[in-house]
CSV table of C-alpha atoms in Angstrom, one decimal:
chain,number,residue,atom,x,y,z
A,238,ASP,CA,-33.0,-173.0,56.5
A,239,THR,CA,-30.1,-170.4,56.4
A,240,GLU,CA,-28.7,-171.3,59.8
A,241,VAL,CA,-25.1,-171.3,60.9
A,242,THR,CA,-24.5,-172.5,64.4
A,243,GLN,CA,-21.5,-171.7,66.6
A,244,THR,CA,-20.4,-173.0,70.0
A,245,PRO,CA,-19.6,-171.9,72.6
A,246,LYS,CA,-21.5,-168.6,72.8
A,247,HIS,CA,-19.0,-167.3,75.3
A,248,LEU,CA,-15.5,-168.3,76.1
A,249,VAL,CA,-13.0,-167.0,78.7
A,250,MET,CA,-9.5,-168.4,78.6
A,251,GLY,CA,-6.1,-167.6,80.0
A,252,MET,CA,-3.1,-166.9,77.8
A,253,THR,CA,-1.7,-170.4,78.3
A,254,ASN,CA,-4.9,-172.3,77.5
A,255,LYS,CA,-5.8,-174.2,74.4
A,256,LYS,CA,-9.4,-174.1,73.3
A,257,SER,CA,-11.5,-174.5,70.1
A,258,LEU,CA,-14.4,-172.7,68.5
A,259,LYS,CA,-16.8,-174.8,66.5
A,260,CYS,CA,-19.1,-173.8,63.5
A,261,GLU,CA,-21.6,-176.0,61.7
A,262,GLN,CA,-23.9,-175.5,58.7
A,263,HIS,CA,-26.3,-177.9,57.0
A,264,MET,CA,-27.1,-175.8,53.9
A,265,GLY,CA,-24.8,-177.8,51.6
A,266,HIS,CA,-22.5,-174.7,51.4
A,267,ARG,CA,-19.0,-175.5,50.2
A,268,ALA,CA,-17.3,-172.3,51.4
A,269,MET,CA,-16.8,-171.4,55.1
A,270,TYR,CA,-15.2,-168.4,56.7
A,271,TRP,CA,-13.8,-167.2,60.0
A,272,TYR,CA,-14.1,-163.5,60.9
A,273,LYS,CA,-12.9,-161.5,63.9
A,274,GLN,CA,-15.0,-158.5,65.0
A,275,LYS,CA,-13.9,-155.9,67.6
A,276,ALA,CA,-16.4,-153.7,69.3
A,277,LYS,CA,-18.0,-151.0,67.0
A,278,LYS,CA,-16.0,-152.3,64.0
A,279,PRO,CA,-16.9,-154.3,60.9
A,280,PRO,CA,-16.0,-158.0,60.7
A,281,GLU,CA,-12.4,-158.7,59.5
A,282,LEU,CA,-11.7,-161.8,57.4
A,283,MET,CA,-9.3,-164.3,58.9
A,284,PHE,CA,-9.7,-167.5,56.9
A,285,VAL,CA,-11.6,-168.9,53.9
A,286,TYR,CA,-12.2,-172.6,53.2
A,287,SER,CA,-13.4,-173.6,49.8
A,288,TYR,CA,-14.3,-177.3,49.3
A,289,GLU,CA,-12.6,-178.1,52.6
A,290,LYS,CA,-9.3,-176.6,51.5
A,291,LEU,CA,-7.8,-173.5,53.0
A,292,SER,CA,-7.9,-170.9,50.2
A,293,ILE,CA,-7.3,-167.7,52.0
A,294,ASN,CA,-5.3,-166.9,55.2
A,295,GLU,CA,-5.3,-163.1,55.8
A,296,SER,CA,-1.9,-163.2,57.5
A,297,VAL,CA,-3.4,-164.4,60.8
A,298,PRO,CA,-0.9,-165.2,63.6
A,299,SER,CA,-0.2,-168.9,64.0
A,300,ARG,CA,-1.8,-168.9,67.5
A,301,PHE,CA,-5.1,-169.2,65.5
A,302,SER,CA,-5.3,-172.5,63.6
A,303,PRO,CA,-8.3,-173.3,61.4
A,304,GLU,CA,-9.5,-176.8,60.6
A,305,CYS,CA,-12.2,-178.0,58.2
A,306,PRO,CA,-12.9,-181.7,59.0
A,307,ASN,CA,-15.8,-181.9,56.5
A,308,SER,CA,-18.0,-179.7,54.4
A,309,SER,CA,-20.4,-179.0,57.3
A,310,LEU,CA,-17.9,-178.2,60.0
A,311,LEU,CA,-15.3,-175.6,60.7
A,312,ASN,CA,-13.1,-175.3,63.8
A,313,LEU,CA,-10.8,-172.6,65.0
A,314,HIS,CA,-8.1,-173.8,67.4
A,315,LEU,CA,-6.7,-171.3,69.8
A,316,HIS,CA,-3.4,-171.4,71.7
A,317,ALA,CA,-1.3,-168.9,73.6
A,318,LEU,CA,-3.7,-166.0,72.8
A,319,GLN,CA,-3.1,-162.5,73.9
A,320,PRO,CA,-5.6,-160.1,75.6
A,321,GLU,CA,-5.9,-158.1,72.4
A,322,ASP,CA,-7.4,-161.2,70.7
A,323,SER,CA,-10.5,-160.7,72.8
A,324,ALA,CA,-13.3,-160.2,70.3
A,325,LEU,CA,-16.4,-161.7,68.7
A,326,TYR,CA,-15.5,-164.5,66.4
A,327,LEU,CA,-17.9,-165.1,63.6
A,328,CYS,CA,-18.3,-168.0,61.2
A,329,ALA,CA,-20.0,-167.7,57.9
A,330,SER,CA,-20.8,-169.9,54.9
A,331,SER,CA,-21.8,-169.5,51.3
A,332,GLN,CA,-22.7,-171.8,48.4
A,333,ASP,CA,-19.4,-171.2,46.5
A,334,ARG,CA,-20.9,-172.3,43.2
A,335,ALA,CA,-18.1,-172.9,40.8
A,336,ARG,CA,-15.9,-171.0,43.3
A,337,ILE,CA,-17.8,-167.7,42.8
A,338,SER,CA,-17.0,-165.4,45.7
A,339,THR,CA,-20.1,-163.3,45.2
A,340,ASP,CA,-22.4,-165.9,46.7
A,341,THR,CA,-24.2,-164.5,49.7
A,342,GLN,CA,-22.5,-165.2,53.0
A,343,TYR,CA,-24.6,-166.3,56.0
A,344,PHE,CA,-23.2,-165.6,59.4
A,345,GLY,CA,-23.5,-167.4,62.7
A,346,PRO,CA,-24.2,-165.7,66.0
A,347,GLY,CA,-20.6,-165.7,67.0
A,348,THR,CA,-18.5,-166.7,70.0
A,349,ARG,CA,-17.6,-163.9,72.4
A,350,LEU,CA,-14.0,-164.6,73.4
A,351,THR,CA,-12.3,-163.0,76.4
A,352,VAL,CA,-8.6,-163.6,76.9
A,353,LEU,CA,-7.3,-162.9,80.4
B,277,GLY,CA,-7.9,-153.0,47.0
B,278,GLU,CA,-11.6,-152.1,47.6
B,279,ASN,CA,-12.5,-149.3,50.0
B,280,VAL,CA,-16.0,-148.8,51.2
B,281,GLU,CA,-17.1,-145.6,53.0
B,282,GLN,CA,-20.4,-145.5,54.9
B,283,HIS,CA,-22.4,-142.6,56.2
B,284,PRO,CA,-23.7,-141.6,58.6
B,285,SER,CA,-22.1,-143.4,61.5
B,286,THR,CA,-25.1,-142.9,63.7
B,287,LEU,CA,-28.7,-142.1,62.8
B,288,SER,CA,-31.7,-141.4,65.0
B,289,VAL,CA,-35.2,-141.3,63.5
B,290,GLN,CA,-38.7,-141.2,64.9
B,291,GLU,CA,-40.8,-144.3,64.6
B,292,GLY,CA,-42.6,-144.3,61.3
B,293,ASP,CA,-40.1,-142.0,59.6
B,294,SER,CA,-37.7,-143.2,56.8
B,295,ALA,CA,-34.0,-143.9,57.3
B,296,VAL,CA,-31.3,-143.7,54.5
B,297,ILE,CA,-27.8,-145.0,54.8
B,298,LYS,CA,-25.3,-144.3,52.0
B,299,CYS,CA,-22.1,-146.1,50.9
B,300,THR,CA,-19.5,-145.4,48.3
B,301,TYR,CA,-17.0,-147.9,46.9
B,302,SER,CA,-13.7,-147.5,45.0
B,303,ASP,CA,-13.3,-150.6,42.8
B,304,SER,CA,-15.3,-150.3,39.6
B,305,ALA,CA,-15.0,-154.1,39.3
B,306,SER,CA,-17.2,-154.7,42.4
B,307,ASN,CA,-20.4,-156.3,41.3
B,308,TYR,CA,-22.2,-157.5,44.5
B,309,PHE,CA,-23.4,-155.3,47.3
B,310,PRO,CA,-25.0,-157.0,50.4
B,311,TRP,CA,-26.4,-155.1,53.4
B,312,TYR,CA,-26.2,-156.7,56.9
B,313,LYS,CA,-28.1,-155.9,60.1
B,314,GLN,CA,-26.4,-156.7,63.3
B,315,GLU,CA,-28.2,-156.6,66.6
B,316,LEU,CA,-26.4,-156.4,69.9
B,317,GLY,CA,-24.7,-159.7,70.8
B,318,LYS,CA,-25.6,-161.3,67.5
B,319,GLY,CA,-24.0,-162.0,64.1
B,320,PRO,CA,-24.7,-160.0,61.0
B,321,GLN,CA,-27.9,-160.9,59.2
B,322,LEU,CA,-28.3,-160.4,55.5
B,323,ILE,CA,-31.3,-158.1,54.9
B,324,ILE,CA,-31.0,-157.3,51.2
B,325,ASP,CA,-28.5,-157.4,48.4
B,326,ILE,CA,-28.1,-156.1,44.9
B,327,ARG,CA,-26.0,-157.1,42.0
B,328,SER,CA,-24.5,-154.7,39.4
B,329,ASN,CA,-26.9,-155.5,36.7
B,330,VAL,CA,-29.8,-154.1,38.7
B,331,GLY,CA,-30.4,-150.5,39.7
B,332,GLU,CA,-32.9,-151.0,42.5
B,333,LYS,CA,-34.3,-153.8,44.6
B,334,LYS,CA,-37.2,-153.7,47.1
B,335,ASP,CA,-38.3,-156.1,49.8
B,336,GLN,CA,-41.3,-154.8,51.8
B,337,ARG,CA,-40.1,-151.8,53.8
B,338,ILE,CA,-36.5,-152.1,52.7
B,339,ALA,CA,-35.0,-151.0,49.4
B,340,VAL,CA,-31.5,-150.7,48.0
B,341,THR,CA,-30.4,-148.5,45.1
B,342,LEU,CA,-27.2,-148.8,43.1
B,343,ASN,CA,-25.5,-146.2,40.9
B,344,LYS,CA,-22.6,-147.9,39.2
B,345,THR,CA,-21.5,-144.7,37.4
B,346,ALA,CA,-21.1,-142.8,40.7
B,347,LYS,CA,-20.0,-145.9,42.6
B,348,HIS,CA,-22.5,-145.5,45.4
B,349,PHE,CA,-25.4,-147.5,46.8
B,350,SER,CA,-27.9,-146.8,49.5
B,351,LEU,CA,-30.3,-148.5,51.9
B,352,HIS,CA,-33.7,-147.1,52.4
B,353,ILE,CA,-35.9,-148.2,55.3
B,354,THR,CA,-39.5,-146.9,55.3
B,355,GLU,CA,-42.0,-146.8,58.2
B,356,THR,CA,-39.2,-147.5,60.7
B,357,GLN,CA,-40.1,-149.6,63.8
B,358,PRO,CA,-38.2,-149.9,67.1
B,359,GLU,CA,-37.0,-153.4,66.1
B,360,ASP,CA,-35.1,-151.8,63.2
B,361,SER,CA,-32.7,-150.4,65.8
B,362,ALA,CA,-29.3,-152.1,65.1
B,363,VAL,CA,-26.0,-151.5,63.4
B,364,TYR,CA,-26.1,-151.8,59.6
B,365,PHE,CA,-23.1,-152.7,57.5
B,366,CYS,CA,-22.9,-152.2,53.7
B,367,ALA,CA,-20.4,-154.3,51.8
B,368,ALA,CA,-18.9,-154.6,48.4
B,369,ILE,CA,-17.4,-157.6,46.6
B,370,GLY,CA,-15.1,-157.3,43.6
B,371,GLY,CA,-15.6,-159.0,40.3
B,372,GLY,CA,-12.0,-159.8,39.5
B,373,GLY,CA,-10.7,-163.3,38.9
B,374,GLY,CA,-10.3,-165.7,41.8
B,375,TYR,CA,-11.7,-165.1,45.2
B,376,GLN,CA,-12.6,-161.5,46.1
B,377,LYS,CA,-13.1,-160.9,49.8
B,378,VAL,CA,-16.0,-158.9,51.2
B,379,THR,CA,-15.1,-155.3,52.1
B,380,PHE,CA,-17.4,-153.9,54.7
B,381,GLY,CA,-18.3,-150.3,55.4
B,382,THR,CA,-17.7,-148.9,58.9
B,383,GLY,CA,-21.3,-149.4,60.0
B,384,THR,CA,-24.2,-147.2,60.9
B,385,LYS,CA,-25.9,-147.4,64.3
B,386,LEU,CA,-29.6,-146.8,63.7
B,387,GLN,CA,-31.8,-145.8,66.6
B,388,VAL,CA,-35.6,-145.7,66.1
B,389,ILE,CA,-37.3,-143.7,68.8
B,390,PRO,CA,-40.8,-144.9,69.8
């Protein structure tokens, strides 16, 4: 089973709202990722968690706050977003054997976020 | 950092024909090259990958070739079917110490005409 699940599928929020995106995998993977994808563009890395610790933050604004409660779950908390933050937010996971970054990443279906 | 170029940006083929997508990368330390297929409204799905110690890999109608000297790799889809229509992304991952992020190509929109 190579499934990564994400909820919700779609989210519409105002600029003053607080919301969260959720990601889950049960493959025993120890690395999890958040990506942002704008239309007709490749995914852009936002955050990497390795063994539940934040290992990479690609200079993402603080209005995006990641959280990794355990090895199977990854959240992205959203607050005071801007309309330009509207995008498809993708979660991915990989085995991260001995912290090797060349493990295959498996993506979830994404959350389509619209900020009004 | 790594830079990946991907061509063509769009590709239309007749059903049954072959499709070829090419990528070049800049970092000679890159050693892992996955290909992802993304259908409309879905996340990228890994379809095939290749590591730098291998020159070619095949999985049914899909094959990938890697030329490390020239720093380019290609995706070949034979006997294309309408369900192959999607956006395809190549990617490269560096082999340096520590975590190396995935660098994606700009994507190729493949349309298979029935």
